[in-house]
Tab-separated table of C-alpha atoms in Angstrom:
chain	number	residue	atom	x	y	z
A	19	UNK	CA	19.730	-26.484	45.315
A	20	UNK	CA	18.476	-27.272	41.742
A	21	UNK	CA	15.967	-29.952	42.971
A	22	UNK	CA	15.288	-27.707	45.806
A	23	UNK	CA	14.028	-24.582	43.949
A	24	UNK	CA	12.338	-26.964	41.281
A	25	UNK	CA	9.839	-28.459	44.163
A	26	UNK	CA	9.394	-24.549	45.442
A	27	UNK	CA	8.062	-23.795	42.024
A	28	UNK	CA	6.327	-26.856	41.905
A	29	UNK	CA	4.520	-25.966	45.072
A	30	UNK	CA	4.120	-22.517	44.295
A	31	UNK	CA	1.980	-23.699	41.374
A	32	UNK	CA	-0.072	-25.855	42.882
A	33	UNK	CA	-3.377	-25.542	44.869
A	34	UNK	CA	-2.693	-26.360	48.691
A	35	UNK	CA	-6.341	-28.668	48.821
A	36	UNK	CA	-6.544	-30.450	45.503
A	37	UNK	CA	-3.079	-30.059	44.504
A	38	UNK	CA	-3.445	-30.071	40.881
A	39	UNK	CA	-1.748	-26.817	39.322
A	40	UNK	CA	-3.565	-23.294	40.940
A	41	UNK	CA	-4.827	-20.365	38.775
A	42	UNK	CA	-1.436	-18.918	38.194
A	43	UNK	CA	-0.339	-22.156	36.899
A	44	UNK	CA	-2.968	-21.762	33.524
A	45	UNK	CA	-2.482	-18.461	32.653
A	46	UNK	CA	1.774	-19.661	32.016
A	47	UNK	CA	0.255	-22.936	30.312
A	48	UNK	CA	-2.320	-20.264	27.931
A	49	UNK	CA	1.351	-18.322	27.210
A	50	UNK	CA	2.896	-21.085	26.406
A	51	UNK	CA	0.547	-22.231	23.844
A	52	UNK	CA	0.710	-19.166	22.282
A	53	UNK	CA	4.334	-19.226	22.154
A	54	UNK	CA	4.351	-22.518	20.365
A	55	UNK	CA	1.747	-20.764	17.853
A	56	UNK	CA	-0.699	-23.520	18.770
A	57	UNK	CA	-4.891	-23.883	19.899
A	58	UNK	CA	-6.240	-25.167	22.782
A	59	UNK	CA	-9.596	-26.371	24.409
A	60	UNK	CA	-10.794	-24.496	27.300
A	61	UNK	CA	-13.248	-25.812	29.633
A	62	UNK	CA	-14.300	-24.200	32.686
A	63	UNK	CA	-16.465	-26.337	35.232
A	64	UNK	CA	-18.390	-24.660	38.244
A	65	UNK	CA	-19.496	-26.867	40.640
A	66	UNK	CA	-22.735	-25.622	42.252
A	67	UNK	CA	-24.355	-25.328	45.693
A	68	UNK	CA	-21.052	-26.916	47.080
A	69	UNK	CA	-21.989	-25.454	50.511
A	70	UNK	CA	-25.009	-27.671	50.975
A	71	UNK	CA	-22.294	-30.621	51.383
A	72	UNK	CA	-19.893	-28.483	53.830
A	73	UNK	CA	-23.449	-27.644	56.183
A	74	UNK	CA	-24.272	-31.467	55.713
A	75	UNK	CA	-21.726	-33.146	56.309
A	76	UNK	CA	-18.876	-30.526	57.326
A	77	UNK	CA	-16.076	-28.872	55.700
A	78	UNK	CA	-13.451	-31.695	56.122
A	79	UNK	CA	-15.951	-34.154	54.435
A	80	UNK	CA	-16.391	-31.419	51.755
A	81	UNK	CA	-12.535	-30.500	50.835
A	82	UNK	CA	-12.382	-34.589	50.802
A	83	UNK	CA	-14.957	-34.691	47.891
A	84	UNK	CA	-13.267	-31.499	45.907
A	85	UNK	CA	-10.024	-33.664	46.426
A	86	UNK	CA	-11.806	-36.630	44.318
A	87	UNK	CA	-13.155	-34.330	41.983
A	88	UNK	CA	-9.787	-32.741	41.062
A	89	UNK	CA	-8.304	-36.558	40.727
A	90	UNK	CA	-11.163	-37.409	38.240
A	91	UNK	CA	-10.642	-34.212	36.422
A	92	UNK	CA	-6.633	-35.263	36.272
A	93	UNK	CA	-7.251	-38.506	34.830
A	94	UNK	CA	-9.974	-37.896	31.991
A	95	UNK	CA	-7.337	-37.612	29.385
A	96	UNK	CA	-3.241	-37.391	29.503
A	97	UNK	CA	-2.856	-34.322	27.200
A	98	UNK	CA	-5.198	-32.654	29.201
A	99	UNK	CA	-4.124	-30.156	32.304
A	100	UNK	CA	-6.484	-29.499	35.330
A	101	UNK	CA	-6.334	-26.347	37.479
A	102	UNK	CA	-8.366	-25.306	40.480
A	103	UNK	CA	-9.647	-21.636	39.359
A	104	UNK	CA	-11.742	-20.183	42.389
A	105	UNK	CA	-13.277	-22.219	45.338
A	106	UNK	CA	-15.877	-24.536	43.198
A	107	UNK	CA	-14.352	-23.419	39.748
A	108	UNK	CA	-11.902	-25.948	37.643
A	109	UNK	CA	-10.662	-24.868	34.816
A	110	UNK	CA	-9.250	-27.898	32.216
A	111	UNK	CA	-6.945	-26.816	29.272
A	112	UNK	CA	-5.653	-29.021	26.351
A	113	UNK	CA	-4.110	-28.887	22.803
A	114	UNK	CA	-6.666	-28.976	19.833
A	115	UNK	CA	-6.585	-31.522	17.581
A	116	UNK	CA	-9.922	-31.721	16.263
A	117	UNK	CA	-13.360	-30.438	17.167
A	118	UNK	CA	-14.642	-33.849	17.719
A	119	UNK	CA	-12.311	-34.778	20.554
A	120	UNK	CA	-13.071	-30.997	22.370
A	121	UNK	CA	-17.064	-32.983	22.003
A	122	UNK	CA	-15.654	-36.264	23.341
A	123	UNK	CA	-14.062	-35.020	26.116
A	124	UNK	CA	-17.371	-32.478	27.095
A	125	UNK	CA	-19.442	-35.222	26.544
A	126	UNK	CA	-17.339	-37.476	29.092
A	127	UNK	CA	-17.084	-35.006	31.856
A	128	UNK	CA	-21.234	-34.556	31.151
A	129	UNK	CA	-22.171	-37.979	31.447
A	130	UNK	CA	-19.747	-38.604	34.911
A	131	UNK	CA	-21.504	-35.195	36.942
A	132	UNK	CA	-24.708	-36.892	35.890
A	133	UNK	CA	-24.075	-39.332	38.214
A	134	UNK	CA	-24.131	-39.354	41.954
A	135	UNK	CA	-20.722	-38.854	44.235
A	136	UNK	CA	-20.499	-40.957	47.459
A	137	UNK	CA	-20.328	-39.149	50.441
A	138	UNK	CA	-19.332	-41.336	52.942
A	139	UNK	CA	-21.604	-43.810	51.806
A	140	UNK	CA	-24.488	-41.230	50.822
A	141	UNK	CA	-25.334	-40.451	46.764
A	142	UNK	CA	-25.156	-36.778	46.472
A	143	UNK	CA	-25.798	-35.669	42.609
A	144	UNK	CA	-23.917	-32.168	42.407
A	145	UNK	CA	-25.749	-29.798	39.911
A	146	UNK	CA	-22.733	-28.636	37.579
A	147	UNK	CA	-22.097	-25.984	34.471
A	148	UNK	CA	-19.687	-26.250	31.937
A	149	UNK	CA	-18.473	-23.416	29.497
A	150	UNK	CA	-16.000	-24.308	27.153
A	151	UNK	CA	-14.614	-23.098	24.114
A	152	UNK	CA	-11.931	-23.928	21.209
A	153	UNK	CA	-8.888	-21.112	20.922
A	154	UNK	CA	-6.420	-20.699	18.259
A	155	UNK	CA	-2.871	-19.453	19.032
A	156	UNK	CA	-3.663	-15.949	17.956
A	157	UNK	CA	-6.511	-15.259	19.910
A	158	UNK	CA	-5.204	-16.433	23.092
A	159	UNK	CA	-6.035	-13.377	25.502
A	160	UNK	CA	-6.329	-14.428	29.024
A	161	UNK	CA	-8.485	-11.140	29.908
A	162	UNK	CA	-10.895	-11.742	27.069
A	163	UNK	CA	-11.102	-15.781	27.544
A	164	UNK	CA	-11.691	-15.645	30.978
A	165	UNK	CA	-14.724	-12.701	30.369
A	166	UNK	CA	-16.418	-14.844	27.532
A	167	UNK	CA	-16.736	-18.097	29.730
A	168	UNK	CA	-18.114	-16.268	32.648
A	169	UNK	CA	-20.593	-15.169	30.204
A	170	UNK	CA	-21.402	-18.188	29.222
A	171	UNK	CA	-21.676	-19.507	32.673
A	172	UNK	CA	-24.245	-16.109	33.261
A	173	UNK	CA	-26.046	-17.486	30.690
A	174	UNK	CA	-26.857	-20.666	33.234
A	175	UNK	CA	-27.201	-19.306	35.948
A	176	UNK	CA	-30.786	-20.312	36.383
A	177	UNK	CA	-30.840	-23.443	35.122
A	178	UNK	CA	-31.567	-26.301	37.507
A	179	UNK	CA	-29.790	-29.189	35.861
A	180	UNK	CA	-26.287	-29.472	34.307
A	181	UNK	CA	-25.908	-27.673	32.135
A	182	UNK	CA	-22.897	-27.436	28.782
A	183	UNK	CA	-22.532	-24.229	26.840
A	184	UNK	CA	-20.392	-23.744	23.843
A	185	UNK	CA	-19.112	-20.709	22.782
A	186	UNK	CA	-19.895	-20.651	19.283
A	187	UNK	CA	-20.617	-17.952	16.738
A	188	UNK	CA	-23.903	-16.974	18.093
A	189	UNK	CA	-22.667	-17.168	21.585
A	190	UNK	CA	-19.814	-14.495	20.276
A	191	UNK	CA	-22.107	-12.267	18.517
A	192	UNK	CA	-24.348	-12.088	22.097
A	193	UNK	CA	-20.925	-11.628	23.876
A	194	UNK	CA	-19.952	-8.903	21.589
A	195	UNK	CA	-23.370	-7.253	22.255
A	196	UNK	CA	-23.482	-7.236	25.634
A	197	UNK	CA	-19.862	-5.588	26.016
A	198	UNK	CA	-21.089	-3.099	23.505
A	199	UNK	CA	-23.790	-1.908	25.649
A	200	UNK	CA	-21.929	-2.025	29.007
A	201	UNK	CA	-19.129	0.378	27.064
A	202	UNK	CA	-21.945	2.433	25.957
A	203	UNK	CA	-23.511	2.628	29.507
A	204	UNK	CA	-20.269	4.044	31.167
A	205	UNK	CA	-19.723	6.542	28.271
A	206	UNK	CA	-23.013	7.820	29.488
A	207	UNK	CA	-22.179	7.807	32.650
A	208	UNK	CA	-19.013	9.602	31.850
A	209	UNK	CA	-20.845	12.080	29.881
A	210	UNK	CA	-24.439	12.255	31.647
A	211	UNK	CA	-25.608	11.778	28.538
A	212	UNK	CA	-28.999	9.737	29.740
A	213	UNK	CA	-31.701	10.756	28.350
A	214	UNK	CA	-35.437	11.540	30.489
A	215	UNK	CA	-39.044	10.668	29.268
A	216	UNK	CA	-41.429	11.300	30.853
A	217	UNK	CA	-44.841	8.988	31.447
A	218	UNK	CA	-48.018	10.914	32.288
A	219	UNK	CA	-50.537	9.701	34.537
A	220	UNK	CA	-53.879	10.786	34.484
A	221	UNK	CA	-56.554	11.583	37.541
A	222	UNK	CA	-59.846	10.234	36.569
A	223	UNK	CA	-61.541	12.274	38.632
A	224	UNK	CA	-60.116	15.549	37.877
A	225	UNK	CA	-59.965	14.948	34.034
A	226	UNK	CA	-56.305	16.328	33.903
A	227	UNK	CA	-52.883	15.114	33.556
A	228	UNK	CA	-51.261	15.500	37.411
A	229	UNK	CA	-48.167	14.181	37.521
A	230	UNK	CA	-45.556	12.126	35.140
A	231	UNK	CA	-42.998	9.063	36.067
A	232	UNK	CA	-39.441	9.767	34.916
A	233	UNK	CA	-38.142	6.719	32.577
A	234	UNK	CA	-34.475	6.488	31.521
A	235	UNK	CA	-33.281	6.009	28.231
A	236	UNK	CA	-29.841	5.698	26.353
A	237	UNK	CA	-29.509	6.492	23.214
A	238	UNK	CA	-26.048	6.270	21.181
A	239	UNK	CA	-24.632	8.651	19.584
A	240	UNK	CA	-25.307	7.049	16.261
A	241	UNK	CA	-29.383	7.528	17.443
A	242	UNK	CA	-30.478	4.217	17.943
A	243	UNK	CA	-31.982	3.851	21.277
A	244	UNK	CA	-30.739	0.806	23.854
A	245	UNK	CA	-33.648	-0.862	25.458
A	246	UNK	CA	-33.802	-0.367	29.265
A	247	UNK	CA	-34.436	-4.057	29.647
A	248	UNK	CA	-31.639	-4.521	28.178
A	249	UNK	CA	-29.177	-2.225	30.031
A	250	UNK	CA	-30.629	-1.803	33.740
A	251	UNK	CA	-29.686	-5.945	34.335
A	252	UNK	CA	-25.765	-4.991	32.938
A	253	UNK	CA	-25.753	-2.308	35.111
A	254	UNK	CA	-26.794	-4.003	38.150
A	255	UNK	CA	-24.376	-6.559	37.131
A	256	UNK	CA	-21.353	-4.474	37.235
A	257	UNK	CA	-22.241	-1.996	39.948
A	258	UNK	CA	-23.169	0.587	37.823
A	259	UNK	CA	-26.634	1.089	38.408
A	260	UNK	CA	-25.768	3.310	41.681
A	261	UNK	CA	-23.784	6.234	39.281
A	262	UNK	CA	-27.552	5.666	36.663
A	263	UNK	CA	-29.452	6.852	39.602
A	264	UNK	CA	-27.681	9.375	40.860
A	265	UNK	CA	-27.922	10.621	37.752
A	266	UNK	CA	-31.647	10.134	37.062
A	267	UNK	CA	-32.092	11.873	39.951
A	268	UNK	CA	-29.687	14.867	39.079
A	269	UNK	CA	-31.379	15.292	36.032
A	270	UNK	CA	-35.202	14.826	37.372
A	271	UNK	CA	-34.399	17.746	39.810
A	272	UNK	CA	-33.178	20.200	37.386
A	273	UNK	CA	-35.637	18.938	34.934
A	274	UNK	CA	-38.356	20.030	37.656
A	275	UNK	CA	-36.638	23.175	38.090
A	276	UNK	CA	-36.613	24.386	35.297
A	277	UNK	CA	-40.031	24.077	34.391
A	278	UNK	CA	-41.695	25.229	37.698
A	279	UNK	CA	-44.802	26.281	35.340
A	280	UNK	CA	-45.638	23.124	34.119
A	281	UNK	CA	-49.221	22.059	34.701
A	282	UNK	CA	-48.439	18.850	36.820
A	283	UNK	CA	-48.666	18.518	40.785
A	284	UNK	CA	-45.199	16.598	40.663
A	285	UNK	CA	-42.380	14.190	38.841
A	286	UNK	CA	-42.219	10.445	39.893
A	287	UNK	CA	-38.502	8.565	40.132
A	288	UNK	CA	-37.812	4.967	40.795
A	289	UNK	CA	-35.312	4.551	43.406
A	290	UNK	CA	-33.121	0.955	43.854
A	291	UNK	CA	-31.912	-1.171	46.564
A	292	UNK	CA	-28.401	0.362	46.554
A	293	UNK	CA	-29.600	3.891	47.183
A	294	UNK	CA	-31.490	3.103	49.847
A	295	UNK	CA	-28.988	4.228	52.322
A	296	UNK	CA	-28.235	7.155	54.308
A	297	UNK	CA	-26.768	8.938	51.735
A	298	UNK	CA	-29.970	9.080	49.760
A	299	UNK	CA	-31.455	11.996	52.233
A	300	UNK	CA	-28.371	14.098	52.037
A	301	UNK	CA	-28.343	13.524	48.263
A	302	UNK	CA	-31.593	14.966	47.397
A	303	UNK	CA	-31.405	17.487	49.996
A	304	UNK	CA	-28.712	18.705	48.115
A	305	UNK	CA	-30.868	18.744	44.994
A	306	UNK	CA	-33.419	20.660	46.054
A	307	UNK	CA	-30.707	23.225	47.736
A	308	UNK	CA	-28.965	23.213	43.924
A	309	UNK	CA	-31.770	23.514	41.644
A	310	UNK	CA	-34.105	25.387	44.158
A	311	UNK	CA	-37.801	23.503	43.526
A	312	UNK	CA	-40.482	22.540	46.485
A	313	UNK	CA	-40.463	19.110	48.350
A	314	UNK	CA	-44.088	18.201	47.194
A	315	UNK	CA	-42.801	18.556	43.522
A	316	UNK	CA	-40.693	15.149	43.895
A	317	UNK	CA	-42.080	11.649	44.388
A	318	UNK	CA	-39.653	8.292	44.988
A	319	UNK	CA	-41.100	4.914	43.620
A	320	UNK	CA	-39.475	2.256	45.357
A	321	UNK	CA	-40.721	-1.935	44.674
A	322	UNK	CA	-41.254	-3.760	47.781
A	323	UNK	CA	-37.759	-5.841	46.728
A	324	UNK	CA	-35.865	-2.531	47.883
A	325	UNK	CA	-37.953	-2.516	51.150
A	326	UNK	CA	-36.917	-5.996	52.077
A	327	UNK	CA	-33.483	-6.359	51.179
A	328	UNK	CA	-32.924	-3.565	53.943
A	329	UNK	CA	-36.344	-2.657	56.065
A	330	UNK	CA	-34.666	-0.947	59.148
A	331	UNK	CA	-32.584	1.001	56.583
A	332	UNK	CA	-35.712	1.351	54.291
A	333	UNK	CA	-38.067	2.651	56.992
A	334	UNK	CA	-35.677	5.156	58.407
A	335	UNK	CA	-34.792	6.717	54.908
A	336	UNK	CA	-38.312	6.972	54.228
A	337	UNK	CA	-39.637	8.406	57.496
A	338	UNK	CA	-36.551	11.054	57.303
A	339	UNK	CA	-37.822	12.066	53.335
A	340	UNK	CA	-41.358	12.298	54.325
A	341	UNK	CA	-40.697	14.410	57.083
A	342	UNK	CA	-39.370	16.540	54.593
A	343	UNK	CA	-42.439	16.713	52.669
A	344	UNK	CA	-41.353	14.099	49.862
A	345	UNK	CA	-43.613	11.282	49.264
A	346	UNK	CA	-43.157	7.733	48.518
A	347	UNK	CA	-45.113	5.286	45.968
A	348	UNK	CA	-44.895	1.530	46.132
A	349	UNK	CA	-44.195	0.306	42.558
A	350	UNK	CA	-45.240	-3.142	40.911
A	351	UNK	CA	-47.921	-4.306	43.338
A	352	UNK	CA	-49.095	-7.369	42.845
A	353	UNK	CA	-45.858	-8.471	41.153
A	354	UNK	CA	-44.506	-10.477	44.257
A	355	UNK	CA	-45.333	-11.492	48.007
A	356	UNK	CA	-47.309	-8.307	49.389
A	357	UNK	CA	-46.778	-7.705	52.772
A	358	UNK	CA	-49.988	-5.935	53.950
A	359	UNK	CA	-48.933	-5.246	57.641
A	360	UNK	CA	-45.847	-4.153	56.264
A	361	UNK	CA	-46.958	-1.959	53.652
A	362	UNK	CA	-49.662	-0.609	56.247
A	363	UNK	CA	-46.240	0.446	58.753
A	364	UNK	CA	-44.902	2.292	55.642
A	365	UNK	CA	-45.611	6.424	54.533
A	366	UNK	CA	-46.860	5.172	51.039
A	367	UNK	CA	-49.030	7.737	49.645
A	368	UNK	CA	-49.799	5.593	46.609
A	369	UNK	CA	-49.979	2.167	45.380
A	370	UNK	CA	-49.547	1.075	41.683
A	371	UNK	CA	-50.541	-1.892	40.480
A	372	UNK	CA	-48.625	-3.611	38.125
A	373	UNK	CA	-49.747	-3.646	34.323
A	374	UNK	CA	-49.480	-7.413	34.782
A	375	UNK	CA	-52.606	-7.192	36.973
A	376	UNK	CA	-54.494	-4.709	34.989
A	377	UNK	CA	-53.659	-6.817	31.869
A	378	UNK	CA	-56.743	-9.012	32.572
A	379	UNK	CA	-59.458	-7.157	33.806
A	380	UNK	CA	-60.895	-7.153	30.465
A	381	UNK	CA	-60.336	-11.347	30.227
A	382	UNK	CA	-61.811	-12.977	33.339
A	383	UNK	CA	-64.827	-11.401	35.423
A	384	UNK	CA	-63.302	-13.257	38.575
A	385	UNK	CA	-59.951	-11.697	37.994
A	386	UNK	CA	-61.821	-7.853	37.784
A	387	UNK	CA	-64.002	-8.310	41.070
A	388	UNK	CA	-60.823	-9.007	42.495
A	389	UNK	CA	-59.119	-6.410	41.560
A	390	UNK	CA	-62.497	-4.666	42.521
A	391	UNK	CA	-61.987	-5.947	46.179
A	392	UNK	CA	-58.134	-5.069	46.308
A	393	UNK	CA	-58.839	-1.456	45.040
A	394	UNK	CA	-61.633	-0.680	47.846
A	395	UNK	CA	-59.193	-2.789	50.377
A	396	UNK	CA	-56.471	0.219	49.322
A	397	UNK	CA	-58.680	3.271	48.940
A	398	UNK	CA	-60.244	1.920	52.903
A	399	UNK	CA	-56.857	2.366	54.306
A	400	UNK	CA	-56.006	5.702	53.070
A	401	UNK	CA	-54.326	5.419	49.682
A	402	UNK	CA	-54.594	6.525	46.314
A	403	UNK	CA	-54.468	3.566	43.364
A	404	UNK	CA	-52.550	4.182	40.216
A	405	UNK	CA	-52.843	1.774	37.269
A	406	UNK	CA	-50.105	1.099	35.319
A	407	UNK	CA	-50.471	-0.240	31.389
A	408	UNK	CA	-53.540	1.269	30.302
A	409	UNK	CA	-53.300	1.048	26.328
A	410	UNK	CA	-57.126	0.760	25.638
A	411	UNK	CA	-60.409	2.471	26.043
A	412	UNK	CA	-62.018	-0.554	27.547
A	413	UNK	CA	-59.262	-0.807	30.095
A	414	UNK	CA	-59.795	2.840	30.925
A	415	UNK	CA	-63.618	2.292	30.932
A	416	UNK	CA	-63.403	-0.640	33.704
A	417	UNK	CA	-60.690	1.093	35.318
A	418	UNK	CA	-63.353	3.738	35.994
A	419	UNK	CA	-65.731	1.204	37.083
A	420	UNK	CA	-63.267	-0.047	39.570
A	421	UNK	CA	-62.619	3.455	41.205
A	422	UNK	CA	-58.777	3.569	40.136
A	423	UNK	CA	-57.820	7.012	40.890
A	424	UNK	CA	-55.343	7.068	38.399
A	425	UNK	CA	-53.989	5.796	34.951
């Protein structure tokens, strides 16, 4: 009975493909570390694209190759424990010594993935990331060590090569950042305390200020302000950005409501991918019903990225808002692919062009008469041309010469 319920918990512990020892497995091995009051290297590997191989050459073929892997992993040094972590994820753990073997051992696991792997008698180089980090017994908190080498990981996502991050102090410091503003972010959520400024955009033809584009902004309660470029990607990265627009939107509408008088035609709001859904026309609906202001005083700027992740979804919000006397802008044109016939299918009654674009007008004569051309091409099929990032008087002047509508 002994031996038997000693191979159950062996089992139990172990991952059924690669069988070397299963999540589970190094969270006990990270306790008892801690027990014995001693430090540990963690290194966390993520194998990448590993689907490529299963469409290739089939699943069977692939599990074999993850089965080699996790036998190379076991054998790079004896004091050294492997464990499969997620489906291309192995985490390695070991005792510390010294900083210089937690280099030798990164450096050997570096030089083997830069190597091909035979695949039945084909050289397949896998593109690989490792995050790995030194721990001493006291700071061994499996909820915190497993957040800071995904962020390190995050911080390769991009890269096209292999990749090795350590987490040093720098790497902290940017850790410690980031979780500041994410905490900050959901005590504004918590507290609607976002703040709305508004961007005015001028008619050149009319001489006057007409409407305004709603921009978000968080600032803390200690007053220093939180860059949007620095917040929005969080957001989107922990699915928060869906409760920020809701929100931008609650606060547009009563915003607009409240100041019925104000000399502008309308307000302006970006809208993202994720509220592109059928709740969006109940939602602002609703709005209008609780803060009581005209249709024609609120505009949605979507990108063309929020039109393509979903069109049939896209289209039918949009048809279903303009119907209800709401109009739509396309945002950042010029930023990515432009679908013309698309766009064309679309109840845009405006088109801005991206400050990118309007960044060189006063550079390159070939890049203005093109931006000439695009302008008339717009303005010939019934819409009205904003230009974003206007910040001097010889962009406004050319932007005049080119027959922008607005700035």
């Amino acid at each position: 009975m002994i031996f038997y319920v000693c191979f159950q918990n062996n089992r139990i512990g172990r991952d059924a493909l690669t069988e070397v020892q299963n999540r589970s497995s190094f969270f006990h091995e990270l306790e008892y570390l801690r027990r014995k009051g001693k430090g540990g290297h963690v290194i966390l590997v993520q194998l990448k694209q590993f689907d490529k191989i299963n469409r290739k050459f089939g699943v069977k073929v692939g599990d074999g190759l993850m089965f080699n892997i996790a036998r190379y992993l076991e054998n790079i040094r004896s004091d050294y424990h492997v464990f499969r972590f997620g489906n291309t994820k192995f985490m390695i753990l070991g005792e510390l010594k010294d900083l210089s073997q937690a280099d030798e051992v990164i450096q050997t696991l570096y030089d083997r993935f830069e190597k091909p792997w035979d695949i039945k008698g084909n050289k397949w180089y896998l593109r690989t990331q490792f995050a790995h980090m030194t721990i001493g017994a006291k700071d061994i908190d499996e909820n915190l060590l497993i957040g800071q080498l995904d962020y390190l990981l995050s911080c390769t996502e991009s890269a096209e090569k292999n990749t090795v991050l350590f987490f040093d102090e720098e790497r902290k410091s940017m850790f410690e950042r980031q979780n500041y503003v994410l905490a900050e972010v959901k005590k504004a959520i918590r507290n609607e305390s976002f703040t709305l400024y508004f961007q005015p955009v001028y008619s050149v033809e009319e001489k006057r200020f007409v409407t305004a584009e709603a921009l978000l902004r968080l600032i803390t309660d200690e007053g220093t302000m939180i860059s949007p470029g620095e917040f929005i990607p969080l957001a989107e990265k922990n699915g928060l950005i869906d409760d920020i627009s809701w929100l931008v939107l609650k606060k547009c509408c009563q915003f607009i409501s409240e100041h019925m008088d104000m000399p502008l035609d309308s307000i302006s709001m970006n809208m993202s991918i994720q509220q592109m859904d059928v709740q969006i026309f109940d939602r602002i609906i609703q709005c209008k019903r609780d803060f009581d202001f005209p249709a024609k005083k609120l505009r949605i700027e979507i990108t063309e990225r929020v039109i393509t992740e979903n069109p049939s979804m896209a289209i039918e919000v949009m048809k279903n808002l303009s119907n209800g006397g709401i109009c739509f802008y396309l945002d950042d044109f010029g930023v990515g692919y432009s679908n013309f016939a698309g766009m064309m299918q679309l109840p845009f009654k405006a088109v801005k062009l991206d400050r990118s674009i309007m960044k060189t007008i006063t550079e390159s004569l070939k890049d203005f008469q093109t931006i000439k051309y695009i302008v008339k091409m717009l303005h010939n099929a019934g819409f009205v041309v904003i230009a974003e990032g206007l910040e001097t008087k010889e962009q406004v002047e050319l932007a005049e010469k080119l027959r922008i509508d607005r700035i």
